[in-house]
Each structure stands twice: as structure tokens, then as C-alpha cells.
């Protein structure tokens, strides 16, 4: 039969994630990848998030704050948004760079640290995903250097290439979406990474 594409392989992958206490468990990305453009929660939060601050109601703020809190506390939900659809991935990206939305998200640095930690634990399937790879690049671009290093270290720790650290980075660079992640690392944190 024909070989599976990277995207198909990613949807079959059991991703290992860590919860807040450090415990590890497996999550099936295929079962989570079901939030599309018509998902009512994503629609509601996206609309509230993109309103001008002066137009937001208390209900708008409540929806977005609850959603962000869930992303921090429920790793399944965050992975679902990042992998499942363009809309979910874009909303997480918006949250990562939302300095202009401080009336909604009051602990931006903490949110970004949690998102970076979770994504670094499933980084290979993320850079293979047409949606989640954009989340990785936003973390590298908008978070501080420690979060960017988490992603970089995730690449070299989780790669399957047998040629060592540089081989695993090269494996990511050769992939159609992973190359974007490597480019962003080179642009943002090359001087911090001795394996580039």
C-alpha cells in the first residue's frame, strides 16, 4: 500500500504529555483532533477575543478567561486546539502573542510557560502537524528564551534519527512543517543552541 503522509502519521500518534504534577500519560491525537471552524466554544471565544477592548462585555471576558484557564489546566484541550483545526491553532497563537489583550489575560507569562511546557512534551508530532507547527513558531517568537529552549530541547530529545543530536535537528529541518520551526529557532535563538 501507499505510505502514510506525515499528517496521517501524526493523527495516529499517541502523544506523551505531562500534567501539572509531572505525571506522564499518553493522549491519542486522532481522538482529540475534532475542533473545527463550527465548534461553538471556539467560535464564541474567538469572537470575544478579537473584539476591541472597549467593546468587550464582562461575559466576553469571562468566556476567554475560562478558555485560557482550561488550556492551562487541561492538557487534552490544549492539544486538541493545537492539532485539531486551523481555527483552534490560530486561537492558541493569538493567546500566546496577546500582550494587547491584557484586560482579558492577566498572567500572560504563566500562560505561555504552560503552553511551552506542554508543546515541548509532544514536539515531534507538533512540528509534523500542519496546524500545531504554527504554535511552536509563535512560542519561539513571542515567549522568553527559556520557553524557546524548551521547544529546541524537545526537538533533539524526541527525534528518532540515529545520527545524534544534529541528526535529529536535521530530521526536523527536512520535514515540510518542521523546517519552519528550525528557521524560527535560527532567527531567534541560534546563539544559545550549540547543536545548530
mmCIF file of C-alpha atoms in Angstrom:
data_model
loop_
_atom_site.group_PDB
_atom_site.id
_atom_site.type_symbol
_atom_site.label_atom_id
_atom_site.label_comp_id
_atom_site.label_asym_id
_atom_site.label_seq_id
_atom_site.Cartn_x
_atom_site.Cartn_y
_atom_site.Cartn_z
ATOM 1 C CA UNK A 1 0.000 0.000 0.000
ATOM 2 C CA UNK A 2 0.971 3.644 -0.169
ATOM 3 C CA UNK A 3 2.975 5.114 2.663
ATOM 4 C CA UNK A 4 1.226 7.441 5.077
ATOM 5 C CA UNK A 5 1.848 11.163 4.912
ATOM 6 C CA UNK A 6 3.362 12.933 7.912
ATOM 7 C CA UNK A 7 -0.058 14.401 8.622
ATOM 8 C CA UNK A 8 -1.712 10.963 8.678
ATOM 9 C CA UNK A 9 1.045 9.582 10.887
ATOM 10 C CA UNK A 10 0.601 12.485 13.297
ATOM 11 C CA UNK A 11 -3.113 11.776 13.681
ATOM 12 C CA UNK A 12 -2.353 8.147 14.593
ATOM 13 C CA UNK A 13 0.304 9.089 17.115
ATOM 14 C CA UNK A 14 -0.003 8.544 20.823
ATOM 15 C CA UNK A 15 1.476 11.707 22.280
ATOM 16 C CA UNK A 16 3.097 11.642 25.694
ATOM 17 C CA UNK A 17 2.211 14.646 27.857
ATOM 18 C CA UNK A 18 2.975 15.710 31.408
ATOM 19 C CA UNK A 19 0.353 17.074 33.746
ATOM 20 C CA UNK A 20 0.927 19.822 36.306
ATOM 21 C CA UNK A 21 2.315 17.363 38.859
ATOM 22 C CA UNK A 22 4.831 15.948 36.373
ATOM 23 C CA UNK A 23 2.969 12.673 35.812
ATOM 24 C CA UNK A 24 3.171 11.371 32.255
ATOM 25 C CA UNK A 25 0.382 9.871 30.172
ATOM 26 C CA UNK A 26 -0.432 9.089 26.562
ATOM 27 C CA UNK A 27 -3.005 11.038 24.562
ATOM 28 C CA UNK A 28 -4.270 9.923 21.146
ATOM 29 C CA UNK A 29 -4.112 12.978 18.899
ATOM 30 C CA UNK A 30 -6.556 11.419 16.432
ATOM 31 C CA UNK A 31 -9.283 11.253 19.080
ATOM 32 C CA UNK A 32 -8.668 14.878 20.044
ATOM 33 C CA UNK A 33 -8.485 16.399 16.577
ATOM 34 C CA UNK A 34 -12.161 17.278 16.264
ATOM 35 C CA UNK A 35 -12.458 21.020 16.866
ATOM 36 C CA UNK A 36 -13.282 22.671 13.559
ATOM 37 C CA UNK A 37 -14.489 26.075 12.473
ATOM 38 C CA UNK A 38 -18.055 25.292 13.563
ATOM 39 C CA UNK A 39 -17.149 24.364 17.137
ATOM 40 C CA UNK A 40 -19.394 26.668 19.218
ATOM 41 C CA UNK A 41 -16.915 27.190 22.043
ATOM 42 C CA UNK A 42 -14.068 28.164 19.728
ATOM 43 C CA UNK A 43 -16.399 30.480 17.824
ATOM 44 C CA UNK A 44 -17.589 32.218 20.984
ATOM 45 C CA UNK A 45 -14.103 32.648 22.427
ATOM 46 C CA UNK A 46 -12.616 33.786 19.114
ATOM 47 C CA UNK A 47 -15.297 36.445 18.691
ATOM 48 C CA UNK A 48 -14.824 37.674 22.252
ATOM 49 C CA UNK A 49 -11.051 37.665 21.948
ATOM 50 C CA UNK A 50 -10.971 39.720 18.751
ATOM 51 C CA UNK A 51 -13.364 42.424 19.881
ATOM 52 C CA UNK A 52 -11.812 45.765 20.670
ATOM 53 C CA UNK A 53 -11.228 46.133 24.400
ATOM 54 C CA UNK A 54 -13.794 48.909 24.662
ATOM 55 C CA UNK A 55 -16.463 46.684 23.113
ATOM 56 C CA UNK A 56 -15.908 43.630 25.289
ATOM 57 C CA UNK A 57 -18.594 42.785 27.779
ATOM 58 C CA UNK A 58 -17.938 41.105 31.103
ATOM 59 C CA UNK A 59 -19.387 37.958 29.543
ATOM 60 C CA UNK A 60 -16.844 38.146 26.703
ATOM 61 C CA UNK A 61 -14.017 38.398 29.200
ATOM 62 C CA UNK A 62 -15.399 35.523 31.243
ATOM 63 C CA UNK A 63 -15.540 33.211 28.201
ATOM 64 C CA UNK A 64 -11.964 33.939 27.201
ATOM 65 C CA UNK A 65 -10.562 33.741 30.723
ATOM 66 C CA UNK A 66 -12.283 30.397 31.299
ATOM 67 C CA UNK A 67 -10.957 29.104 27.991
ATOM 68 C CA UNK A 68 -7.390 30.177 28.810
ATOM 69 C CA UNK A 69 -7.659 28.679 32.283
ATOM 70 C CA UNK A 70 -8.808 25.402 30.737
ATOM 71 C CA UNK A 71 -5.837 25.484 28.358
ATOM 72 C CA UNK A 72 -3.511 25.797 31.335
ATOM 73 C CA UNK A 73 -5.197 23.084 33.385
ATOM 74 C CA UNK A 74 -6.468 20.601 30.795
ATOM 75 C CA UNK A 75 -3.679 19.437 28.524
ATOM 76 C CA UNK A 76 -6.064 17.385 26.373
ATOM 77 C CA UNK A 77 -7.943 20.555 25.494
ATOM 78 C CA UNK A 78 -4.814 22.480 24.559
ATOM 79 C CA UNK A 79 -3.535 19.639 22.381
ATOM 80 C CA UNK A 80 -6.961 19.350 20.775
ATOM 81 C CA UNK A 81 -6.942 23.030 19.836
ATOM 82 C CA UNK A 82 -3.384 22.999 18.502
ATOM 83 C CA UNK A 83 -3.692 19.839 16.429
ATOM 84 C CA UNK A 84 -7.363 19.684 15.560
ATOM 85 C CA UNK A 85 -8.033 22.620 13.259
ATOM 86 C CA UNK A 86 -6.718 25.851 11.825
ATOM 87 C CA UNK A 87 -9.173 27.784 13.993
ATOM 88 C CA UNK A 88 -8.069 26.127 17.227
ATOM 89 C CA UNK A 89 -4.394 26.528 16.407
ATOM 90 C CA UNK A 90 -4.875 30.180 15.456
ATOM 91 C CA UNK A 91 -6.685 30.935 18.695
ATOM 92 C CA UNK A 92 -3.824 29.463 20.742
ATOM 93 C CA UNK A 93 -1.368 31.502 18.652
ATOM 94 C CA UNK A 94 -3.372 34.649 19.345
ATOM 95 C CA UNK A 95 -3.301 33.912 23.062
ATOM 96 C CA UNK A 96 0.493 33.475 23.007
ATOM 97 C CA UNK A 97 1.028 36.934 21.493
ATOM 98 C CA UNK A 98 -1.827 38.714 23.248
ATOM 99 C CA UNK A 99 0.064 41.497 25.004
ATOM 100 C CA UNK A 100 -2.567 43.839 23.586
ATOM 101 C CA UNK A 101 -5.322 41.905 25.388
ATOM 102 C CA UNK A 102 -4.220 42.392 28.972
ATOM 103 C CA UNK A 103 -7.786 43.192 30.003
ATOM 104 C CA UNK A 104 -8.560 39.505 29.346
ATOM 105 C CA UNK A 105 -5.394 37.600 30.200
ATOM 106 C CA UNK A 106 -3.726 38.845 33.345
ATOM 107 C CA UNK A 107 -0.967 36.242 33.750
ATOM 108 C CA UNK A 108 0.415 36.114 30.216
ATOM 109 C CA UNK A 109 3.882 34.873 31.167
ATOM 110 C CA UNK A 110 2.425 31.981 33.175
ATOM 111 C CA UNK A 111 0.088 31.033 30.323
ATOM 112 C CA UNK A 112 2.985 30.974 27.858
ATOM 113 C CA UNK A 113 5.154 28.889 30.178
ATOM 114 C CA UNK A 114 2.421 26.264 30.477
ATOM 115 C CA UNK A 115 1.805 26.198 26.725
ATOM 116 C CA UNK A 116 5.535 25.875 26.005
ATOM 117 C CA UNK A 117 5.954 23.056 28.526
ATOM 118 C CA UNK A 118 3.048 21.058 27.123
ATOM 119 C CA UNK A 119 4.096 21.558 23.494
ATOM 120 C CA UNK A 120 7.703 20.625 24.249
ATOM 121 C CA UNK A 121 6.491 17.255 25.550
ATOM 122 C CA UNK A 122 4.902 16.395 22.172
ATOM 123 C CA UNK A 123 7.155 18.467 19.955
ATOM 124 C CA UNK A 124 7.806 15.932 17.182
ATOM 125 C CA UNK A 125 4.144 15.359 16.444
ATOM 126 C CA UNK A 126 3.682 19.147 16.689
ATOM 127 C CA UNK A 127 6.242 20.006 14.044
ATOM 128 C CA UNK A 128 4.771 17.296 11.821
ATOM 129 C CA UNK A 129 1.290 18.853 12.163
ATOM 130 C CA UNK A 130 0.090 21.431 9.637
ATOM 131 C CA UNK A 131 -1.705 23.264 12.464
ATOM 132 C CA UNK A 132 0.436 22.769 15.576
ATOM 133 C CA UNK A 133 3.735 23.773 13.917
ATOM 134 C CA UNK A 134 2.485 27.366 13.905
ATOM 135 C CA UNK A 135 2.013 27.206 17.666
ATOM 136 C CA UNK A 136 5.650 26.143 18.078
ATOM 137 C CA UNK A 137 6.885 29.074 15.992
ATOM 138 C CA UNK A 138 4.760 31.524 17.976
ATOM 139 C CA UNK A 139 6.189 30.193 21.250
ATOM 140 C CA UNK A 140 9.716 30.661 19.901
ATOM 141 C CA UNK A 141 8.949 34.153 18.588
ATOM 142 C CA UNK A 142 6.898 35.632 21.426
ATOM 143 C CA UNK A 143 7.930 33.802 24.612
ATOM 144 C CA UNK A 144 11.159 34.302 26.517
ATOM 145 C CA UNK A 145 14.316 32.351 25.744
ATOM 146 C CA UNK A 146 13.607 29.636 28.317
ATOM 147 C CA UNK A 147 10.370 28.686 26.544
ATOM 148 C CA UNK A 148 12.137 28.718 23.154
ATOM 149 C CA UNK A 149 14.832 26.429 24.574
ATOM 150 C CA UNK A 150 12.145 24.024 25.782
ATOM 151 C CA UNK A 151 10.993 23.619 22.181
ATOM 152 C CA UNK A 152 14.575 23.316 20.909
ATOM 153 C CA UNK A 153 15.432 20.711 23.532
ATOM 154 C CA UNK A 154 12.218 18.856 22.739
ATOM 155 C CA UNK A 155 13.312 18.549 19.117
ATOM 156 C CA UNK A 156 16.647 16.954 19.957
ATOM 157 C CA UNK A 157 15.239 14.792 22.758
ATOM 158 C CA UNK A 158 12.288 13.361 20.824
ATOM 159 C CA UNK A 159 13.717 12.873 17.349
ATOM 160 C CA UNK A 160 14.136 9.313 16.075
ATOM 161 C CA UNK A 161 17.150 9.923 13.846
ATOM 162 C CA UNK A 162 20.076 7.706 14.846
ATOM 163 C CA UNK A 163 22.766 10.228 13.918
ATOM 164 C CA UNK A 164 22.726 12.012 17.254
ATOM 165 C CA UNK A 165 21.563 15.469 18.223
ATOM 166 C CA UNK A 166 22.391 17.188 14.907
ATOM 167 C CA UNK A 167 20.734 14.349 13.022
ATOM 168 C CA UNK A 168 17.514 14.839 14.927
ATOM 169 C CA UNK A 169 17.558 18.577 14.234
ATOM 170 C CA UNK A 170 18.185 17.810 10.564
ATOM 171 C CA UNK A 171 15.229 15.410 10.573
ATOM 172 C CA UNK A 172 13.008 18.278 11.709
ATOM 173 C CA UNK A 173 14.542 20.652 9.136
ATOM 174 C CA UNK A 174 13.823 18.232 6.274
ATOM 175 C CA UNK A 175 10.123 17.953 7.093
ATOM 176 C CA UNK A 176 7.689 20.293 5.316
ATOM 177 C CA UNK A 177 6.436 21.921 8.527
ATOM 178 C CA UNK A 178 9.418 21.274 10.789
ATOM 179 C CA UNK A 179 11.603 23.451 8.585
ATOM 180 C CA UNK A 180 9.538 26.473 9.693
ATOM 181 C CA UNK A 181 10.305 25.677 13.330
ATOM 182 C CA UNK A 182 14.044 25.327 12.678
ATOM 183 C CA UNK A 183 14.048 28.615 10.725
ATOM 184 C CA UNK A 184 12.421 30.401 13.642
ATOM 185 C CA UNK A 185 14.940 28.909 16.090
ATOM 186 C CA UNK A 186 17.808 30.068 13.883
ATOM 187 C CA UNK A 187 16.288 33.543 13.684
ATOM 188 C CA UNK A 188 15.521 33.906 17.377
ATOM 189 C CA UNK A 189 17.906 31.809 19.488
ATOM 190 C CA UNK A 190 20.796 30.444 17.406
ATOM 191 C CA UNK A 191 23.431 31.884 19.703
ATOM 192 C CA UNK A 192 22.005 29.854 22.594
ATOM 193 C CA UNK A 193 21.996 26.474 20.820
ATOM 194 C CA UNK A 194 25.275 24.660 20.310
ATOM 195 C CA UNK A 195 23.651 21.896 18.210
ATOM 196 C CA UNK A 196 22.674 24.179 15.308
#
